[in-house]
């Protein structure tokens, strides 16, 4: 909690949203469906997404094999970056995901 207060909640929120923006851009490039609401006032630090064709369990296994761990909720893959995550971790996630583009 002390570290969060030192960083400032506004800075932490900006950092988390920047990581999510990076993930959203990469996921869209790969052809993934973004499930989380993205409208003003609807966004949060949680980002849910899915591949249009591949089963979630298969994707989770691929990611786990690559050392990327995330949650599955309601049939979607879900990330929730925090202040201690960085853009390199988002890049690692994106690199481990198979493209949905033919």
mmCIF file of N, CA and C in Angstrom:
data_model
loop_
_atom_site.group_PDB
_atom_site.id
_atom_site.type_symbol
_atom_site.label_atom_id
_atom_site.label_comp_id
_atom_site.label_asym_id
_atom_site.label_seq_id
_atom_site.Cartn_x
_atom_site.Cartn_y
_atom_site.Cartn_z
ATOM 1 N N UNK A 1 0.837 -1.189 0.000
ATOM 2 C CA UNK A 1 0.000 0.000 0.000
ATOM 3 C C UNK A 1 0.878 1.248 0.000
ATOM 4 N N UNK A 2 1.966 1.200 0.773
ATOM 5 C CA UNK A 2 2.861 2.356 0.826
ATOM 6 C C UNK A 2 3.411 2.699 -0.553
ATOM 7 N N UNK A 3 3.800 1.665 -1.291
ATOM 8 C CA UNK A 3 4.358 1.896 -2.626
ATOM 9 C C UNK A 3 3.313 2.518 -3.549
ATOM 10 N N UNK A 4 2.074 2.059 -3.458
ATOM 11 C CA UNK A 4 1.003 2.639 -4.266
ATOM 12 C C UNK A 4 0.807 4.108 -3.939
ATOM 13 N N UNK A 5 0.813 4.430 -2.664
ATOM 14 C CA UNK A 5 0.628 5.819 -2.252
ATOM 15 C C UNK A 5 1.788 6.691 -2.710
ATOM 16 N N UNK A 6 2.999 6.140 -2.672
ATOM 17 C CA UNK A 6 4.162 6.888 -3.149
ATOM 18 C C UNK A 6 4.061 7.171 -4.644
ATOM 19 N N UNK A 7 3.614 6.196 -5.392
ATOM 20 C CA UNK A 7 3.469 6.368 -6.839
ATOM 21 C C UNK A 7 2.324 7.306 -7.179
ATOM 22 N N UNK A 8 1.287 7.280 -6.380
ATOM 23 C CA UNK A 8 0.103 8.101 -6.635
ATOM 24 C C UNK A 8 -0.923 7.312 -7.420
ATOM 25 N N UNK A 9 -2.155 7.319 -6.956
ATOM 26 C CA UNK A 9 -3.187 6.508 -7.604
ATOM 27 C C UNK A 9 -3.442 6.932 -9.043
ATOM 28 N N UNK A 10 -3.350 8.228 -9.342
ATOM 29 C CA UNK A 10 -3.566 8.679 -10.726
ATOM 30 C C UNK A 10 -2.471 8.134 -11.641
ATOM 31 N N UNK A 11 -1.232 8.122 -11.170
ATOM 32 C CA UNK A 11 -0.125 7.572 -11.970
ATOM 33 C C UNK A 11 -0.286 6.076 -12.182
ATOM 34 N N UNK A 12 -0.711 5.377 -11.145
ATOM 35 C CA UNK A 12 -0.929 3.935 -11.256
ATOM 36 C C UNK A 12 -2.038 3.657 -12.261
ATOM 37 N N UNK A 13 -3.124 4.407 -12.189
ATOM 38 C CA UNK A 13 -4.228 4.211 -13.137
ATOM 39 C C UNK A 13 -3.764 4.458 -14.569
ATOM 40 N N UNK A 14 -3.013 5.527 -14.801
ATOM 41 C CA UNK A 14 -2.502 5.815 -16.155
ATOM 42 C C UNK A 14 -1.613 4.675 -16.652
ATOM 43 N N UNK A 15 -0.771 4.162 -15.780
ATOM 44 C CA UNK A 15 0.128 3.066 -16.154
ATOM 45 C C UNK A 15 -0.663 1.817 -16.544
ATOM 46 N N UNK A 16 -1.647 1.462 -15.739
ATOM 47 C CA UNK A 16 -2.463 0.276 -16.015
ATOM 48 C C UNK A 16 -3.225 0.443 -17.324
ATOM 49 N N UNK A 17 -3.809 1.608 -17.546
ATOM 50 C CA UNK A 17 -4.560 1.840 -18.782
ATOM 51 C C UNK A 17 -3.635 1.836 -19.995
ATOM 52 N N UNK A 18 -2.413 2.339 -19.836
ATOM 53 C CA UNK A 18 -1.450 2.297 -20.945
ATOM 54 C C UNK A 18 -1.093 0.852 -21.293
ATOM 55 N N UNK A 19 -0.918 0.013 -20.282
ATOM 56 C CA UNK A 19 -0.647 -1.404 -20.545
ATOM 57 C C UNK A 19 -1.837 -2.057 -21.239
ATOM 58 N N UNK A 20 -3.036 -1.742 -20.788
ATOM 59 C CA UNK A 20 -4.226 -2.297 -21.439
ATOM 60 C C UNK A 20 -4.355 -1.786 -22.867
ATOM 61 N N UNK A 21 -4.053 -0.505 -23.109
ATOM 62 C CA UNK A 21 -4.090 0.031 -24.477
ATOM 63 C C UNK A 21 -3.108 -0.720 -25.371
ATOM 64 N N UNK A 22 -1.925 -0.992 -24.852
ATOM 65 C CA UNK A 22 -0.923 -1.758 -25.602
ATOM 66 C C UNK A 22 -1.454 -3.156 -25.914
ATOM 67 N N UNK A 23 -2.060 -3.792 -24.927
ATOM 68 C CA UNK A 23 -2.612 -5.137 -25.129
ATOM 69 C C UNK A 23 -3.745 -5.111 -26.145
ATOM 70 N N UNK A 24 -4.636 -4.141 -26.033
ATOM 71 C CA UNK A 24 -5.772 -4.039 -26.958
ATOM 72 C C UNK A 24 -5.276 -3.880 -28.389
ATOM 73 N N UNK A 25 -4.320 -2.980 -28.601
ATOM 74 C CA UNK A 25 -3.787 -2.764 -29.954
ATOM 75 C C UNK A 25 -3.185 -4.052 -30.510
ATOM 76 N N UNK A 26 -2.393 -4.733 -29.698
ATOM 77 C CA UNK A 26 -1.777 -5.981 -30.153
ATOM 78 C C UNK A 26 -2.787 -7.080 -30.399
ATOM 79 N N UNK A 27 -3.761 -7.203 -29.511
ATOM 80 C CA UNK A 27 -4.796 -8.228 -29.677
ATOM 81 C C UNK A 27 -5.618 -7.978 -30.934
ATOM 82 N N UNK A 28 -5.939 -6.732 -31.198
ATOM 83 C CA UNK A 28 -6.690 -6.411 -32.422
ATOM 84 C C UNK A 28 -5.867 -6.740 -33.661
ATOM 85 N N UNK A 29 -4.585 -6.440 -33.622
ATOM 86 C CA UNK A 29 -3.706 -6.762 -34.749
ATOM 87 C C UNK A 29 -3.688 -8.267 -35.007
ATOM 88 N N UNK A 30 -3.724 -9.046 -33.932
ATOM 89 C CA UNK A 30 -3.737 -10.507 -34.051
ATOM 90 C C UNK A 30 -5.112 -11.067 -34.406
ATOM 91 N N UNK A 31 -6.154 -10.232 -34.375
ATOM 92 C CA UNK A 31 -7.494 -10.680 -34.744
ATOM 93 C C UNK A 31 -8.344 -11.189 -33.601
ATOM 94 N N UNK A 32 -7.987 -10.854 -32.364
ATOM 95 C CA UNK A 32 -8.757 -11.299 -31.197
ATOM 96 C C UNK A 32 -9.962 -10.397 -30.964
ATOM 97 N N UNK A 33 -10.972 -10.964 -30.334
ATOM 98 C CA UNK A 33 -12.155 -10.206 -29.934
ATOM 99 C C UNK A 33 -11.925 -9.667 -28.530
ATOM 100 N N UNK A 34 -12.135 -8.380 -28.352
ATOM 101 C CA UNK A 34 -12.054 -7.759 -27.031
ATOM 102 C C UNK A 34 -13.444 -7.830 -26.425
ATOM 103 N N UNK A 35 -13.561 -8.430 -25.266
ATOM 104 C CA UNK A 35 -14.851 -8.641 -24.611
ATOM 105 C C UNK A 35 -15.145 -7.529 -23.605
ATOM 106 N N UNK A 36 -14.126 -7.016 -22.972
ATOM 107 C CA UNK A 36 -14.315 -5.975 -21.954
ATOM 108 C C UNK A 36 -14.890 -4.709 -22.577
ATOM 109 N N UNK A 37 -15.719 -3.990 -21.830
ATOM 110 C CA UNK A 37 -16.216 -2.704 -22.329
ATOM 111 C C UNK A 37 -15.062 -1.710 -22.460
ATOM 112 N N UNK A 38 -15.080 -0.939 -23.528
ATOM 113 C CA UNK A 38 -13.995 -0.001 -23.792
ATOM 114 C C UNK A 38 -14.460 1.449 -23.833
ATOM 115 N N UNK A 39 -15.736 1.675 -23.598
ATOM 116 C CA UNK A 39 -16.264 3.032 -23.651
ATOM 117 C C UNK A 39 -15.803 3.880 -22.478
ATOM 118 N N UNK A 40 -15.875 5.194 -22.680
ATOM 119 C CA UNK A 40 -15.529 6.128 -21.606
ATOM 120 C C UNK A 40 -16.417 5.847 -20.398
ATOM 121 N N UNK A 41 -15.801 5.747 -19.251
ATOM 122 C CA UNK A 41 -16.541 5.482 -18.027
ATOM 123 C C UNK A 41 -16.864 4.019 -17.794
ATOM 124 N N UNK A 42 -16.564 3.156 -18.759
ATOM 125 C CA UNK A 42 -16.857 1.719 -18.631
ATOM 126 C C UNK A 42 -15.601 0.885 -18.411
ATOM 127 N N UNK A 43 -14.457 1.426 -18.787
ATOM 128 C CA UNK A 43 -13.206 0.661 -18.721
ATOM 129 C C UNK A 43 -12.755 0.429 -17.294
ATOM 130 N N UNK A 44 -11.992 -0.632 -17.147
ATOM 131 C CA UNK A 44 -11.339 -0.909 -15.870
ATOM 132 C C UNK A 44 -9.949 -1.446 -16.175
ATOM 133 N N UNK A 45 -9.234 -1.842 -15.148
ATOM 134 C CA UNK A 45 -7.910 -2.420 -15.341
ATOM 135 C C UNK A 45 -7.945 -3.867 -15.776
ATOM 136 N N UNK A 46 -9.132 -4.436 -15.867
ATOM 137 C CA UNK A 46 -9.300 -5.832 -16.273
ATOM 138 C C UNK A 46 -9.627 -5.866 -17.765
ATOM 139 N N UNK A 47 -8.948 -6.735 -18.499
ATOM 140 C CA UNK A 47 -9.170 -6.852 -19.936
ATOM 141 C C UNK A 47 -9.455 -8.305 -20.292
ATOM 142 N N UNK A 48 -10.659 -8.545 -20.805
ATOM 143 C CA UNK A 48 -11.064 -9.892 -21.226
ATOM 144 C C UNK A 48 -11.075 -9.950 -22.750
ATOM 145 N N UNK A 49 -10.606 -11.082 -23.286
ATOM 146 C CA UNK A 49 -10.532 -11.238 -24.737
ATOM 147 C C UNK A 49 -10.630 -12.711 -25.090
ATOM 148 N N UNK A 50 -10.847 -12.974 -26.383
ATOM 149 C CA UNK A 50 -10.914 -14.365 -26.842
ATOM 150 C C UNK A 50 -10.505 -14.442 -28.310
ATOM 151 N N UNK A 51 -10.045 -15.617 -28.663
ATOM 152 C CA UNK A 51 -9.728 -15.947 -30.057
ATOM 153 C C UNK A 51 -11.049 -16.319 -30.714
ATOM 154 N N UNK A 52 -11.292 -15.891 -31.938
ATOM 155 C CA UNK A 52 -12.585 -16.193 -32.560
ATOM 156 C C UNK A 52 -12.825 -17.675 -32.840
ATOM 157 N N UNK A 53 -11.760 -18.482 -32.879
ATOM 158 C CA UNK A 53 -11.924 -19.890 -33.241
ATOM 159 C C UNK A 53 -11.348 -20.890 -32.240
ATOM 160 N N UNK A 54 -10.228 -20.585 -31.640
ATOM 161 C CA UNK A 54 -9.547 -21.560 -30.776
ATOM 162 C C UNK A 54 -10.167 -21.619 -29.384
ATOM 163 N N UNK A 55 -10.248 -22.817 -28.812
ATOM 164 C CA UNK A 55 -10.777 -22.957 -27.454
ATOM 165 C C UNK A 55 -9.866 -22.287 -26.419
ATOM 166 N N UNK A 56 -10.490 -21.727 -25.409
ATOM 167 C CA UNK A 56 -9.764 -21.026 -24.353
ATOM 168 C C UNK A 56 -8.745 -21.945 -23.679
ATOM 169 N N UNK A 57 -9.109 -23.196 -23.434
ATOM 170 C CA UNK A 57 -8.198 -24.131 -22.761
ATOM 171 C C UNK A 57 -6.917 -24.336 -23.571
ATOM 172 N N UNK A 58 -7.041 -24.398 -24.886
ATOM 173 C CA UNK A 58 -5.857 -24.557 -25.742
ATOM 174 C C UNK A 58 -4.955 -23.329 -25.648
ATOM 175 N N UNK A 59 -5.565 -22.159 -25.666
ATOM 176 C CA UNK A 59 -4.786 -20.926 -25.554
ATOM 177 C C UNK A 59 -4.109 -20.821 -24.192
ATOM 178 N N UNK A 60 -4.841 -21.181 -23.149
ATOM 179 C CA UNK A 60 -4.267 -21.130 -21.809
ATOM 180 C C UNK A 60 -3.045 -22.042 -21.720
ATOM 181 N N UNK A 61 -3.125 -23.223 -22.306
ATOM 182 C CA UNK A 61 -1.997 -24.153 -22.272
ATOM 183 C C UNK A 61 -0.802 -23.587 -23.032
ATOM 184 N N UNK A 62 -1.044 -23.024 -24.208
ATOM 185 C CA UNK A 62 0.048 -22.421 -24.983
ATOM 186 C C UNK A 62 0.733 -21.317 -24.185
ATOM 187 N N UNK A 63 -0.087 -20.479 -23.564
ATOM 188 C CA UNK A 63 0.464 -19.373 -22.790
ATOM 189 C C UNK A 63 1.240 -19.884 -21.575
ATOM 190 N N UNK A 64 0.682 -20.859 -20.899
ATOM 191 C CA UNK A 64 1.354 -21.434 -19.734
ATOM 192 C C UNK A 64 2.701 -22.034 -20.130
ATOM 193 N N UNK A 65 2.732 -22.738 -21.257
ATOM 194 C CA UNK A 65 3.980 -23.318 -21.764
ATOM 195 C C UNK A 65 5.022 -22.236 -22.055
ATOM 196 N N UNK A 66 4.544 -21.035 -22.415
ATOM 197 C CA UNK A 66 5.438 -19.910 -22.708
ATOM 198 C C UNK A 66 5.755 -19.092 -21.458
ATOM 199 N N UNK A 67 5.248 -19.535 -20.302
ATOM 200 C CA UNK A 67 5.513 -18.825 -19.056
ATOM 201 C C UNK A 67 4.636 -17.617 -18.831
ATOM 202 N N UNK A 68 3.521 -17.550 -19.561
ATOM 203 C CA UNK A 68 2.574 -16.439 -19.411
ATOM 204 C C UNK A 68 1.354 -16.971 -18.680
ATOM 205 N N UNK A 69 1.038 -16.364 -17.566
ATOM 206 C CA UNK A 69 -0.080 -16.834 -16.755
ATOM 207 C C UNK A 69 -1.152 -15.766 -16.685
ATOM 208 N N UNK A 70 -2.382 -16.201 -16.902
ATOM 209 C CA UNK A 70 -3.525 -15.307 -16.834
ATOM 210 C C UNK A 70 -4.721 -16.083 -16.331
ATOM 211 N N UNK A 71 -5.850 -15.410 -16.236
ATOM 212 C CA UNK A 71 -7.058 -16.048 -15.702
ATOM 213 C C UNK A 71 -8.026 -16.356 -16.832
ATOM 214 N N UNK A 72 -8.890 -17.314 -16.573
ATOM 215 C CA UNK A 72 -10.013 -17.588 -17.468
ATOM 216 C C UNK A 72 -11.277 -17.297 -16.675
ATOM 217 N N UNK A 73 -12.115 -16.444 -17.239
ATOM 218 C CA UNK A 73 -13.377 -16.091 -16.598
ATOM 219 C C UNK A 73 -14.464 -16.053 -17.665
ATOM 220 N N UNK A 74 -15.545 -16.734 -17.394
ATOM 221 C CA UNK A 74 -16.716 -16.737 -18.286
ATOM 222 C C UNK A 74 -16.335 -17.087 -19.721
ATOM 223 N N UNK A 75 -15.407 -18.025 -19.884
ATOM 224 C CA UNK A 75 -15.018 -18.470 -21.216
ATOM 225 C C UNK A 75 -14.093 -17.531 -21.966
ATOM 226 N N UNK A 76 -13.514 -16.564 -21.275
ATOM 227 C CA UNK A 76 -12.601 -15.600 -21.886
ATOM 228 C C UNK A 76 -11.259 -15.636 -21.178
ATOM 229 N N UNK A 77 -10.218 -15.267 -21.907
ATOM 230 C CA UNK A 77 -8.919 -15.028 -21.291
ATOM 231 C C UNK A 77 -8.979 -13.649 -20.647
ATOM 232 N N UNK A 78 -8.313 -13.488 -19.503
ATOM 233 C CA UNK A 78 -8.406 -12.213 -18.800
ATOM 234 C C UNK A 78 -7.060 -11.838 -18.202
ATOM 235 N N UNK A 79 -6.672 -10.600 -18.458
ATOM 236 C CA UNK A 79 -5.483 -10.056 -17.810
ATOM 237 C C UNK A 79 -5.912 -8.879 -16.940
ATOM 238 N N UNK A 80 -5.135 -8.641 -15.922
ATOM 239 C CA UNK A 80 -5.394 -7.483 -15.060
ATOM 240 C C UNK A 80 -4.049 -6.914 -14.616
ATOM 241 N N UNK A 81 -3.404 -6.161 -15.525
ATOM 242 C CA UNK A 81 -2.098 -5.587 -15.206
ATOM 243 C C UNK A 81 -2.169 -4.709 -13.958
ATOM 244 N N UNK A 82 -1.036 -4.600 -13.299
ATOM 245 C CA UNK A 82 -0.956 -3.766 -12.107
ATOM 246 C C UNK A 82 0.261 -2.852 -12.213
ATOM 247 N N UNK A 83 0.514 -2.099 -11.166
ATOM 248 C CA UNK A 83 1.608 -1.128 -11.187
ATOM 249 C C UNK A 83 2.970 -1.789 -11.336
ATOM 250 N N UNK A 84 3.090 -3.044 -10.971
ATOM 251 C CA UNK A 84 4.382 -3.727 -11.038
ATOM 252 C C UNK A 84 4.623 -4.405 -12.382
ATOM 253 N N UNK A 85 3.641 -4.405 -13.282
ATOM 254 C CA UNK A 85 3.827 -4.976 -14.616
ATOM 255 C C UNK A 85 4.415 -3.923 -15.551
ATOM 256 N N UNK A 86 5.003 -4.403 -16.657
ATOM 257 C CA UNK A 86 5.568 -3.462 -17.622
ATOM 258 C C UNK A 86 5.212 -3.881 -19.048
ATOM 259 N N UNK A 87 5.554 -3.017 -19.990
ATOM 260 C CA UNK A 87 5.174 -3.260 -21.385
ATOM 261 C C UNK A 87 5.840 -4.512 -21.949
ATOM 262 N N UNK A 88 6.996 -4.877 -21.432
ATOM 263 C CA UNK A 88 7.648 -6.101 -21.886
ATOM 264 C C UNK A 88 6.816 -7.340 -21.597
ATOM 265 N N UNK A 89 6.097 -7.324 -20.492
ATOM 266 C CA UNK A 89 5.231 -8.461 -20.163
ATOM 267 C C UNK A 89 4.037 -8.531 -21.109
ATOM 268 N N UNK A 90 3.532 -7.386 -21.523
ATOM 269 C CA UNK A 90 2.439 -7.373 -22.506
ATOM 270 C C UNK A 90 2.962 -7.898 -23.837
ATOM 271 N N UNK A 91 4.170 -7.483 -24.223
ATOM 272 C CA UNK A 91 4.772 -7.979 -25.464
ATOM 273 C C UNK A 91 4.962 -9.490 -25.411
ATOM 274 N N UNK A 92 5.363 -10.005 -24.260
ATOM 275 C CA UNK A 92 5.535 -11.456 -24.112
ATOM 276 C C UNK A 92 4.205 -12.180 -24.278
ATOM 277 N N UNK A 93 3.145 -11.627 -23.711
ATOM 278 C CA UNK A 93 1.803 -12.193 -23.892
ATOM 279 C C UNK A 93 1.446 -12.225 -25.371
ATOM 280 N N UNK A 94 1.590 -11.090 -26.041
ATOM 281 C CA UNK A 94 1.205 -10.995 -27.454
ATOM 282 C C UNK A 94 2.035 -11.935 -28.327
ATOM 283 N N UNK A 95 3.318 -12.062 -28.028
ATOM 284 C CA UNK A 95 4.188 -12.944 -28.812
ATOM 285 C C UNK A 95 3.817 -14.412 -28.636
ATOM 286 N N UNK A 96 3.242 -14.761 -27.489
ATOM 287 C CA UNK A 96 2.885 -16.158 -27.215
ATOM 288 C C UNK A 96 1.534 -16.548 -27.798
ATOM 289 N N UNK A 97 0.734 -15.569 -28.201
ATOM 290 C CA UNK A 97 -0.601 -15.857 -28.729
ATOM 291 C C UNK A 97 -0.554 -16.155 -30.222
ATOM 292 N N UNK A 98 -1.279 -17.171 -30.670
ATOM 293 C CA UNK A 98 -1.361 -17.422 -32.110
ATOM 294 C C UNK A 98 -2.261 -16.379 -32.767
ATOM 295 N N UNK A 99 -1.951 -16.046 -33.985
ATOM 296 C CA UNK A 99 -2.769 -15.083 -34.719
ATOM 297 C C UNK A 99 -4.112 -15.697 -35.096
ATOM 298 N N UNK A 100 -5.132 -14.850 -35.161
ATOM 299 C CA UNK A 100 -6.445 -15.286 -35.635
ATOM 300 C C UNK A 100 -6.638 -14.876 -37.089
ATOM 301 N N UNK A 101 -5.636 -14.279 -37.656
ATOM 302 C CA UNK A 101 -5.699 -13.832 -39.055
ATOM 303 C C UNK A 101 -5.294 -14.986 -39.963
ATOM 304 N N UNK A 102 -6.050 -15.182 -41.018
ATOM 305 C CA UNK A 102 -5.782 -16.273 -41.940
ATOM 306 C C UNK A 102 -4.684 -16.017 -42.833
#
